[in-house]
XYZ file of C-alpha atoms in Angstrom:
661
model
C 89.526 110.462 133.771
C 89.481 113.869 133.657
C 88.869 115.833 131.433
C 91.991 117.142 129.955
C 94.375 120.333 127.075
C 96.117 118.100 124.813
C 100.193 119.380 126.218
C 98.248 117.575 129.608
C 97.837 113.857 128.580
C 99.633 111.501 130.046
C 98.899 108.757 127.647
C 100.725 110.736 124.831
C 101.317 107.592 122.095
C 105.971 106.529 124.110
C 107.542 106.704 119.928
C 105.985 109.734 118.862
C 108.251 113.225 120.217
C 106.447 115.638 118.682
C 103.582 116.915 116.544
C 104.010 115.820 113.008
C 103.132 117.685 109.290
C 102.953 114.875 105.997
C 102.722 115.272 105.329
C 90.402 126.536 72.084
C 88.077 128.678 69.820
C 84.995 127.986 68.829
C 84.802 124.103 66.051
C 83.140 124.344 63.545
C 80.072 120.885 63.151
C 81.716 117.904 62.780
C 80.186 114.994 61.108
C 81.669 112.286 62.924
C 81.497 111.334 66.447
C 81.102 114.440 68.859
C 82.057 112.131 71.842
C 85.427 111.650 69.674
C 85.542 114.679 68.217
C 85.719 116.099 71.981
C 88.279 114.089 73.457
C 90.311 114.831 70.378
C 90.270 118.631 71.072
C 91.104 117.951 74.658
C 93.977 115.842 73.814
C 95.068 117.606 71.182
C 96.425 120.443 73.948
C 98.857 117.629 75.122
C 100.897 117.020 71.782
C 101.906 121.396 71.001
C 104.937 121.267 71.539
C 105.765 118.288 68.832
C 107.739 115.271 70.827
C 110.572 117.719 71.994
C 108.513 120.497 73.020
C 106.091 121.034 76.720
C 102.994 119.905 76.989
C 100.196 122.878 77.868
C 97.738 122.019 80.529
C 95.733 119.158 79.323
C 92.139 120.880 79.172
C 92.972 124.151 79.664
C 91.093 126.704 77.015
C 92.976 129.042 74.204
C 92.436 132.748 73.967
C 92.111 133.653 71.084
C 93.718 134.217 67.889
C 95.988 136.568 68.417
C 97.107 139.184 65.270
C 100.195 137.210 63.678
C 98.466 134.133 64.558
C 99.819 132.728 67.630
C 97.681 131.921 71.291
C 97.876 131.481 74.489
C 97.704 129.817 76.854
C 96.162 130.000 80.352
C 98.259 128.072 83.297
C 97.061 125.815 85.258
C 97.278 126.436 89.298
C 99.100 123.732 90.751
C 100.015 123.517 94.653
C 102.203 121.409 96.182
C 102.665 119.632 98.970
C 105.337 117.485 99.680
C 108.110 115.751 96.377
C 105.624 112.823 96.992
C 102.421 114.062 97.048
C 100.795 117.434 94.271
C 97.879 118.356 95.415
C 95.806 119.914 92.294
C 91.975 120.760 93.674
C 90.624 122.576 90.942
C 89.805 126.207 92.976
C 87.834 128.573 90.710
C 90.239 131.944 92.352
C 87.235 134.073 92.252
C 84.801 131.911 94.041
C 83.001 133.403 97.219
C 82.331 131.278 100.128
C 78.049 131.660 100.342
C 78.677 128.712 103.534
C 78.247 131.003 106.310
C 80.811 130.690 108.934
C 79.392 129.123 112.939
C 79.483 132.721 115.447
C 76.409 131.571 117.287
C 77.663 129.355 120.940
C 74.051 128.134 120.629
C 74.471 126.387 116.712
C 76.460 123.199 116.539
C 77.112 121.973 113.611
C 77.812 118.405 112.187
C 79.462 118.030 108.324
C 79.430 114.421 107.248
C 81.798 114.972 104.738
C 82.079 111.589 102.512
C 80.829 108.074 103.903
C 77.359 109.200 102.698
C 76.675 108.295 98.752
C 78.980 104.448 99.107
C 80.723 102.213 101.283
C 84.168 103.354 102.879
C 86.458 106.790 102.512
C 84.302 108.567 106.192
C 84.352 111.568 107.816
C 82.560 113.244 109.842
C 82.502 116.846 111.049
C 81.796 118.205 114.384
C 81.767 122.627 114.561
C 80.958 124.597 117.945
C 81.767 128.270 117.230
C 85.464 127.998 118.251
C 86.754 124.422 117.299
C 86.028 121.687 114.955
C 86.804 117.684 115.775
C 87.279 115.646 112.858
C 86.260 111.832 113.438
C 87.997 109.717 111.279
C 89.814 109.921 107.574
C 88.651 106.517 105.652
C 89.456 106.142 102.512
C 87.792 104.041 99.704
C 89.206 101.500 97.224
C 88.593 102.139 93.383
C 86.411 98.990 91.737
C 87.605 97.601 88.236
C 84.482 98.431 87.306
C 85.229 102.402 88.129
C 85.177 104.268 85.747
C 88.144 105.854 86.861
C 91.360 104.166 85.554
C 95.241 103.705 87.405
C 92.687 105.531 90.238
C 94.591 103.757 93.317
C 92.089 105.335 95.887
C 89.505 107.913 96.639
C 89.444 110.192 99.400
C 87.760 112.909 101.372
C 87.374 115.908 99.842
C 88.742 118.657 102.737
C 88.859 121.874 100.995
C 86.385 122.925 103.531
C 88.487 121.840 106.480
C 91.530 123.299 104.283
C 89.564 127.194 104.489
C 89.310 126.773 109.013
C 92.769 124.741 109.266
C 92.646 128.058 113.012
C 89.429 125.789 114.127
C 90.927 121.999 114.031
C 91.693 121.070 117.661
C 91.757 117.547 116.817
C 91.456 114.020 114.957
C 89.335 111.111 116.593
C 89.060 108.068 115.747
C 86.906 105.556 116.327
C 88.426 102.317 114.834
C 91.715 100.571 113.046
C 89.165 99.607 109.993
C 91.220 101.212 106.386
C 87.926 102.856 105.719
C 88.085 105.226 108.618
C 92.369 104.898 109.180
C 93.922 105.286 105.116
C 93.321 108.129 104.666
C 94.897 109.379 107.008
C 98.875 110.311 105.352
C 97.324 111.762 102.721
C 95.242 115.185 104.495
C 97.032 115.162 107.747
C 99.290 118.215 106.487
C 96.669 120.119 104.591
C 94.069 120.557 107.382
C 97.291 121.409 110.297
C 97.899 118.644 112.270
C 96.046 118.025 114.423
C 96.464 115.928 116.968
C 94.996 112.421 117.381
C 93.637 110.987 119.881
C 92.609 107.090 119.420
C 92.155 103.787 121.440
C 95.964 101.872 121.832
C 95.181 99.499 119.095
C 94.087 101.674 116.309
C 97.280 104.245 117.387
C 99.400 101.391 116.391
C 97.787 100.568 113.116
C 97.860 104.813 112.731
C 101.520 104.380 112.853
C 102.306 101.298 110.787
C 100.604 102.614 107.845
C 102.381 106.530 108.500
C 105.798 103.748 108.319
C 104.776 103.538 104.471
C 105.179 107.382 104.112
C 109.075 107.987 105.144
C 109.096 110.869 104.206
C 106.224 112.880 106.323
C 106.535 113.747 110.040
C 105.911 111.543 112.720
C 101.910 112.311 113.917
C 100.905 113.396 117.266
C 99.762 110.140 118.430
C 97.436 110.537 121.725
C 96.355 106.955 123.599
C 93.457 106.895 125.511
C 90.562 103.599 126.799
C 87.460 103.675 125.606
C 85.524 105.858 128.796
C 87.452 107.966 128.887
C 87.108 112.078 128.910
C 89.226 114.914 127.092
C 89.352 118.632 125.915
C 89.976 119.960 123.193
C 89.993 123.226 122.494
C 86.697 124.551 124.448
C 85.185 121.129 123.745
C 84.843 118.523 125.378
C 85.488 114.869 123.898
C 83.393 111.595 125.672
C 83.977 107.717 124.482
C 82.507 104.957 125.313
C 82.923 100.959 124.273
C 81.353 99.363 121.064
C 81.414 96.224 119.626
C 82.242 95.526 115.588
C 84.696 93.428 114.235
C 88.313 94.952 115.726
C 89.198 95.283 119.179
C 89.929 98.697 120.588
C 86.052 100.447 118.563
C 84.378 103.201 120.903
C 81.726 105.598 119.895
C 81.724 108.831 120.658
C 79.523 111.870 122.465
C 80.896 115.450 122.091
C 79.986 117.488 124.669
C 78.151 120.947 123.189
C 75.991 123.712 125.630
C 72.186 122.217 124.729
C 73.260 118.593 124.939
C 75.705 115.692 123.620
C 76.001 114.693 120.177
C 76.914 111.253 120.118
C 78.718 109.330 116.336
C 78.723 105.501 116.632
C 81.650 105.013 114.878
C 80.550 101.251 112.617
C 78.957 99.193 115.289
C 76.499 96.327 116.397
C 75.220 94.847 119.727
C 76.178 91.940 120.982
C 73.286 90.007 122.487
C 71.334 86.714 122.992
C 68.561 85.984 120.380
C 67.424 90.213 121.158
C 68.690 90.734 124.067
C 72.022 93.430 124.010
C 74.092 92.095 127.428
C 73.849 93.183 130.110
C 78.065 95.327 130.238
C 77.156 96.322 126.323
C 73.173 98.183 127.979
C 74.533 99.516 131.045
C 77.445 101.398 128.661
C 74.426 102.767 126.113
C 72.604 103.414 129.091
C 75.215 105.620 130.416
C 75.892 107.661 127.368
C 72.158 108.379 127.447
C 72.465 109.640 131.075
C 73.160 113.498 129.495
C 70.733 114.810 126.665
C 71.121 113.009 123.012
C 70.899 115.810 120.793
C 72.379 114.899 117.322
C 72.654 110.625 117.017
C 75.230 110.210 113.805
C 75.016 106.495 113.637
C 75.788 103.786 111.388
C 73.603 102.119 108.665
C 75.724 99.290 106.598
C 73.274 96.979 107.917
C 70.157 98.884 108.473
C 67.970 96.988 105.550
C 68.827 93.736 106.769
C 65.912 93.550 109.691
C 65.895 91.846 112.912
C 69.344 91.609 114.842
C 72.573 89.968 113.485
C 74.338 87.226 114.432
C 76.633 86.941 116.567
C 79.994 85.932 116.203
C 80.244 83.096 118.788
C 78.721 81.104 116.335
C 81.034 81.348 113.580
C 84.028 80.994 115.474
C 82.827 78.050 116.557
C 81.886 76.402 113.338
C 84.919 77.736 112.550
C 87.026 75.836 115.287
C 84.902 72.934 114.178
C 86.388 73.123 110.198
C 89.788 73.320 111.340
C 89.469 70.702 113.927
C 87.452 68.178 110.451
C 90.311 69.932 107.808
C 91.925 65.987 106.209
C 93.821 68.230 104.002
C 95.150 71.879 103.583
C 93.099 74.440 105.162
C 92.580 77.862 103.559
C 91.395 80.690 105.380
C 90.054 83.643 103.664
C 89.044 86.376 106.086
C 89.568 90.013 106.354
C 92.956 91.565 108.002
C 91.376 93.655 110.773
C 89.289 90.533 111.756
C 91.336 89.960 115.399
C 89.029 87.686 117.197
C 88.600 85.580 114.275
C 92.295 85.266 113.138
C 93.328 84.777 117.340
C 90.637 81.588 117.644
C 91.624 79.585 114.522
C 95.681 80.304 115.344
C 94.089 79.677 118.841
C 92.585 76.755 117.186
C 95.027 75.037 115.016
C 97.004 75.480 118.638
C 94.482 73.449 120.539
C 94.521 70.229 118.065
C 98.810 70.817 116.488
C 98.423 72.223 113.198
C 100.717 74.643 111.594
C 99.704 78.074 110.623
C 100.524 79.630 106.904
C 100.675 83.970 106.818
C 99.904 84.917 103.226
C 99.471 89.062 102.048
C 101.036 91.473 103.729
C 98.342 92.544 105.543
C 97.807 89.933 107.634
C 100.891 89.092 108.577
C 101.452 93.093 109.680
C 97.918 92.593 112.010
C 99.139 89.733 114.377
C 102.834 91.780 114.059
C 100.332 94.524 115.718
C 98.157 91.927 117.493
C 101.522 90.643 118.909
C 102.958 94.275 120.047
C 99.568 95.220 121.785
C 100.184 91.718 123.728
C 96.779 90.611 122.864
C 98.362 87.348 121.375
C 100.023 85.186 122.776
C 101.323 82.473 119.815
C 103.368 79.257 121.175
C 106.840 78.818 119.868
C 106.877 77.036 116.283
C 102.536 77.968 115.816
C 103.598 79.784 112.765
C 105.800 78.042 108.932
C 106.966 80.235 106.424
C 104.809 78.969 103.395
C 108.575 77.902 101.107
C 108.540 74.954 104.917
C 104.802 73.377 104.320
C 106.093 70.791 102.502
C 107.671 69.557 105.863
C 104.523 68.921 107.688
C 101.729 66.624 106.466
C 99.109 68.798 104.248
C 95.993 68.053 106.945
C 98.544 69.414 109.994
C 97.871 72.675 108.212
C 96.518 76.470 108.262
C 97.016 79.432 105.914
C 94.696 82.637 107.300
C 95.193 85.101 103.733
C 94.342 88.162 102.631
C 92.256 88.230 99.076
C 88.372 87.193 100.298
C 87.585 90.163 98.157
C 88.859 89.169 95.342
C 91.436 92.069 95.000
C 93.578 91.378 91.679
C 96.684 90.584 93.190
C 96.190 90.003 96.998
C 98.218 85.997 97.790
C 94.094 83.770 97.050
C 93.815 84.972 94.169
C 97.476 84.576 93.098
C 96.688 80.355 94.476
C 93.364 80.740 92.819
C 94.906 81.134 89.493
C 98.262 79.363 89.573
C 100.338 81.828 90.367
C 101.368 81.988 93.915
C 105.273 80.629 94.088
C 105.001 78.001 96.993
C 100.644 77.055 97.069
C 98.832 75.234 94.018
C 95.140 73.906 94.846
C 94.131 70.748 94.589
C 91.100 68.540 95.240
C 91.941 67.370 98.982
C 91.986 71.426 99.899
C 89.545 72.753 101.998
C 89.201 77.286 101.407
C 87.003 79.305 103.491
C 85.882 82.418 102.527
C 84.972 84.275 105.847
C 83.685 87.139 104.380
C 81.099 88.846 103.085
C 81.013 90.722 99.641
C 81.060 94.228 100.340
C 79.234 96.395 98.071
C 80.895 97.241 94.314
C 83.431 93.463 94.763
C 80.759 91.068 93.422
C 82.316 91.010 90.415
C 85.792 90.742 91.974
C 84.048 87.614 94.086
C 82.871 86.438 91.678
C 85.775 85.901 89.845
C 87.927 84.620 92.297
C 85.373 81.817 93.187
C 86.073 80.076 89.740
C 89.047 79.860 89.995
C 89.043 78.528 93.141
C 86.758 75.617 91.296
C 88.362 74.924 88.148
C 90.704 74.072 91.012
C 88.676 71.103 92.487
C 88.677 72.407 95.409
C 85.866 72.377 98.383
C 84.205 75.996 99.346
C 82.640 77.162 102.249
C 81.533 80.621 102.145
C 79.086 82.414 104.668
C 76.099 81.949 102.039
C 76.516 78.028 102.683
C 77.495 78.010 106.400
C 78.002 80.479 109.423
C 81.574 80.929 109.112
C 81.046 85.043 108.823
C 78.671 87.593 110.786
C 79.158 91.353 110.219
C 79.486 93.965 111.699
C 77.127 95.997 111.537
C 74.273 95.896 113.907
C 71.016 95.150 111.859
C 68.159 97.398 111.429
C 66.857 95.826 115.008
C 69.975 96.619 116.715
C 69.533 101.003 115.670
C 66.396 100.525 116.566
C 67.635 100.053 119.438
C 70.014 101.953 120.715
C 67.744 105.045 119.321
C 65.411 103.880 121.543
C 67.397 104.047 124.100
C 69.581 107.273 123.947
C 66.206 108.976 122.744
C 68.037 111.574 120.620
C 66.753 114.517 119.125
C 68.024 114.418 115.502
C 69.350 111.110 114.060
C 71.400 111.189 110.896
C 71.603 107.892 109.922
C 75.470 108.018 107.546
C 77.864 105.133 106.948
C 76.694 103.174 104.098
C 75.220 104.172 99.947
C 71.887 105.983 100.277
C 69.667 103.502 100.118
C 71.216 102.121 103.934
C 70.748 105.496 104.982
C 67.020 105.627 103.960
C 66.712 101.662 105.120
C 67.789 103.269 108.529
C 65.040 106.259 108.381
C 62.546 104.388 107.220
C 63.341 101.748 110.000
C 63.506 104.503 112.719
C 60.198 106.187 111.692
C 58.616 102.614 111.960
C 59.304 103.022 115.890
C 58.361 106.005 116.337
C 60.914 108.408 115.280
C 59.676 111.136 114.078
C 60.628 112.196 110.467
C 61.252 115.365 110.311
C 63.931 114.476 112.862
C 65.505 112.544 110.304
C 67.909 114.268 108.151
C 69.431 111.646 105.511
C 72.327 113.626 103.922
C 74.492 113.290 101.003
C 78.341 113.961 101.344
C 78.920 117.715 102.354
C 75.775 118.171 103.731
C 75.824 121.035 106.324
C 73.344 120.577 109.337
C 73.617 123.350 112.045
C 70.458 121.618 115.840
C 70.551 125.422 117.361
C 69.618 125.565 120.821
C 69.238 121.273 120.824
C 66.260 121.995 119.284
C 66.303 123.722 115.527
C 67.073 121.761 112.635
C 68.532 123.530 109.437
C 70.021 121.958 106.834
C 72.228 124.979 104.992
C 71.736 124.655 100.770
C 74.862 124.851 100.453
C 77.535 122.236 100.815
C 80.920 122.010 101.616
C 82.955 120.360 98.400
C 83.066 116.991 98.418
C 84.709 116.824 94.422
C 86.131 113.339 94.608
C 89.766 114.094 95.730
C 91.777 111.096 94.133
C 94.931 109.104 95.101
C 96.937 109.071 91.439
C 100.118 107.622 91.927
C 101.779 109.665 94.355
C 99.760 112.608 93.430
C 96.722 113.556 95.420
C 93.912 115.820 94.579
C 90.766 116.359 92.242
C 89.306 114.644 89.930
C 90.653 115.003 87.130
C 88.695 114.393 83.983
C 90.131 114.968 81.322
C 93.207 112.761 82.232
C 90.235 109.834 83.145
C 89.219 110.939 80.058
C 91.339 109.384 78.136
C 92.141 106.445 79.947
C 88.372 105.085 79.623
C 88.874 105.697 75.671
C 92.589 104.364 75.416
C 91.595 101.223 77.265
C 88.013 101.451 74.748
C 89.205 102.612 71.513
C 92.877 103.002 71.555
C 95.445 105.046 69.667
C 96.547 106.472 65.862
C 99.614 109.001 66.436
C 101.383 110.863 62.910
C 104.248 111.945 62.477
C 104.691 114.254 60.404
C 108.212 116.709 59.131
C 106.994 119.870 57.341
C 109.420 122.095 55.506
C 109.658 125.735 57.895
C 109.674 127.300 54.625
C 107.532 126.119 51.898
C 104.769 123.331 53.936
C 105.209 120.365 52.862
C 106.212 116.994 54.319
C 109.770 116.450 53.175
C 109.240 111.823 53.691
C 105.922 110.393 54.315
C 104.049 110.525 58.048
C 104.496 107.509 59.940
C 101.655 105.870 61.256
C 101.596 104.810 65.493
C 98.494 102.726 66.278
C 97.992 100.563 70.035
C 94.290 99.511 70.533
C 92.895 100.107 66.996
C 92.886 98.135 64.050
C 96.423 95.645 63.053
C 98.178 97.890 61.004
C 99.612 94.319 58.883
C 96.360 93.898 57.693
C 94.587 97.448 57.304
C 97.138 98.770 54.509
C 94.760 100.212 52.054
C 93.063 102.524 55.142
C 96.520 103.105 56.336
C 98.168 104.505 52.864
C 94.147 106.065 52.602
C 95.216 107.316 56.056
C 98.844 108.459 54.743
C 96.514 110.387 51.459
C 95.130 112.156 53.167
C 97.163 113.847 56.023
C 99.475 114.255 53.476
C 96.416 116.743 51.579
C 95.839 117.827 55.141
C 99.210 119.567 55.738
C 99.354 121.188 53.116
C 96.489 122.714 52.390
C 95.970 124.317 55.229
C 100.630 125.289 55.128
C 99.565 126.944 51.854
C 100.478 130.684 51.827
C 101.284 130.511 55.932
C 103.485 132.892 56.870
C 104.024 131.850 59.196
C 103.519 127.439 58.790
C 101.018 127.730 62.974
C 102.162 124.341 63.977
C 98.672 124.433 66.207
C 96.469 125.386 64.192
C 97.252 122.814 60.823
C 96.891 119.967 63.591
C 94.102 121.398 65.068
C 92.812 121.071 61.540
C 94.535 117.361 60.958
C 92.696 115.945 64.399
C 89.122 117.175 62.664
C 89.987 115.688 59.523
C 91.725 112.560 60.520
C 89.266 111.536 63.450
C 86.526 111.867 60.873
C 87.548 109.431 58.014
C 89.077 107.150 60.249
C 85.137 107.175 62.206
C 83.846 106.559 58.640
C 86.031 103.603 57.645
C 85.705 101.873 61.066
C 82.784 102.930 62.964
C 86.293 103.416 65.740
C 87.170 106.599 67.290
C 90.286 105.943 68.291
C 92.468 109.093 69.777
C 94.153 111.159 67.248
C 98.063 112.253 68.397
C 99.901 114.403 65.826
C 103.275 115.086 66.210
C 104.516 118.251 63.296
C 107.937 118.550 62.961
C 109.007 121.742 61.811
C 112.518 121.961 59.577
């Protein structure tokens, strides 16, 4: 394919018609728990006007009290992106941009924006004097063990790109896994809605996700084929096929003045006993024909020696398991592992078995595969879960989501007897055809325990070859280095130890240590004249961006700390009505406790607390005119927090609500 500009691309996706847009004053020393004291200082900002008043911004510092005893508050900035998505980036109006602008045509800048300190939310940026090209925008799932209760996903930080959106020419997507496409609908509007370039199956997966955001305009989708080249701005992009656990995966070579920057995406090699397939070997050798100045390479399995196991052996084993199952067979796998899904469905058709699809993502993947003509199932192959009773149990195969122990996924609902149609029994066999994603170990262990409680036979990748990775082991990565012979190596995609293992493997096989850069999220790497390496001291902004319901924005420290403290220590709410003239309480204060102590069994504590509240309020309102409820709340919070800590060794969130009448 000849180089083309975005406007002249003849492969414009037919379903896309236009480019779119998504879319305190100082405190005195406290004798109680200091962290609780600090936390309660933050919390009282939420309740500064009583139940009917307007709330002040949590965590916003107060000005000095004026002569009349009133305090002013700074307003926290908020910028709206759409009615459903609120972008709360904590920006500093006085911030000086100390990241040097790229104005040298002999320099190319590479920034792993995210995906190099964790598994997930992958995004890499390549910048030249005139253009910025983005590669992948994924998200990261939040594990139950994280310190972010209530958060749905974590996104890459796009502040660097937002400040340079005039230079962004395209988003190129290497493949359709959520850790590479999941963040697209959340950030496209903020980065100027660049055109998207990807292969057909991946385009369908991106467009399917966009349907979940009906308020956003359509994306500008351009469908390409592996091996195609195209031009965005002044930069030529070349693509090449790679092997991964999903079809239509591709690698990228960005052509620059002094050589190519090659981005592998997620990659493994098709091989037999370490001998790489001739066709695949030729594809990599073709990439190596042009000078490679930098290799940005997958590192997920760099800590595993040698070559990874091939998928063919897995598919043969699964075929035999389908054939020999004497009861229902439940296979838990990744919904995006199309080849494995296709193989199991083909085995079911071969042995006259019916397939039940359980889980939204499994059904979506099969629908997309049928649309893309990757699979043409026979009529009657698929049945609904409610119709399983019409067939012998040994003729039923259930393809299910949830092999990572997700709480509400189909497999976990089966394991906990919460599924509407499927109750596990001793004749069933469960196949966990996936490895454990780092961070999901506890969830997967809970899933396995729940399944074993049903006395079900379980087959997993540790007991049988029912899963192969989509990421190359160290031997495969070294083969890629030695084939491409890049000047510089940048390991990406994985935890820091994975990146370091990648570095060690490369050094052991002859790569110069000084030519390897192990980045953090936001590390800015400049390569001048294709030979000189410059790692900028300052990083691109990399503060975590959270998806919290309909809110998208920077990590809200106060909010998350509040949620964590509520989970650990509970809350203690005081509701008191004060005579606005005398400062006396009109009646005994009401107290609400949630997650702290059971009040019916702590009446003495409750009585002492009421006495203390009354004394504290009336002491600080005496001779005060007008009455400053904010100051009284501060004093009441401090006093009650210390009292509860002394009595219970707990530090609940104390929230006073004072109403002046």
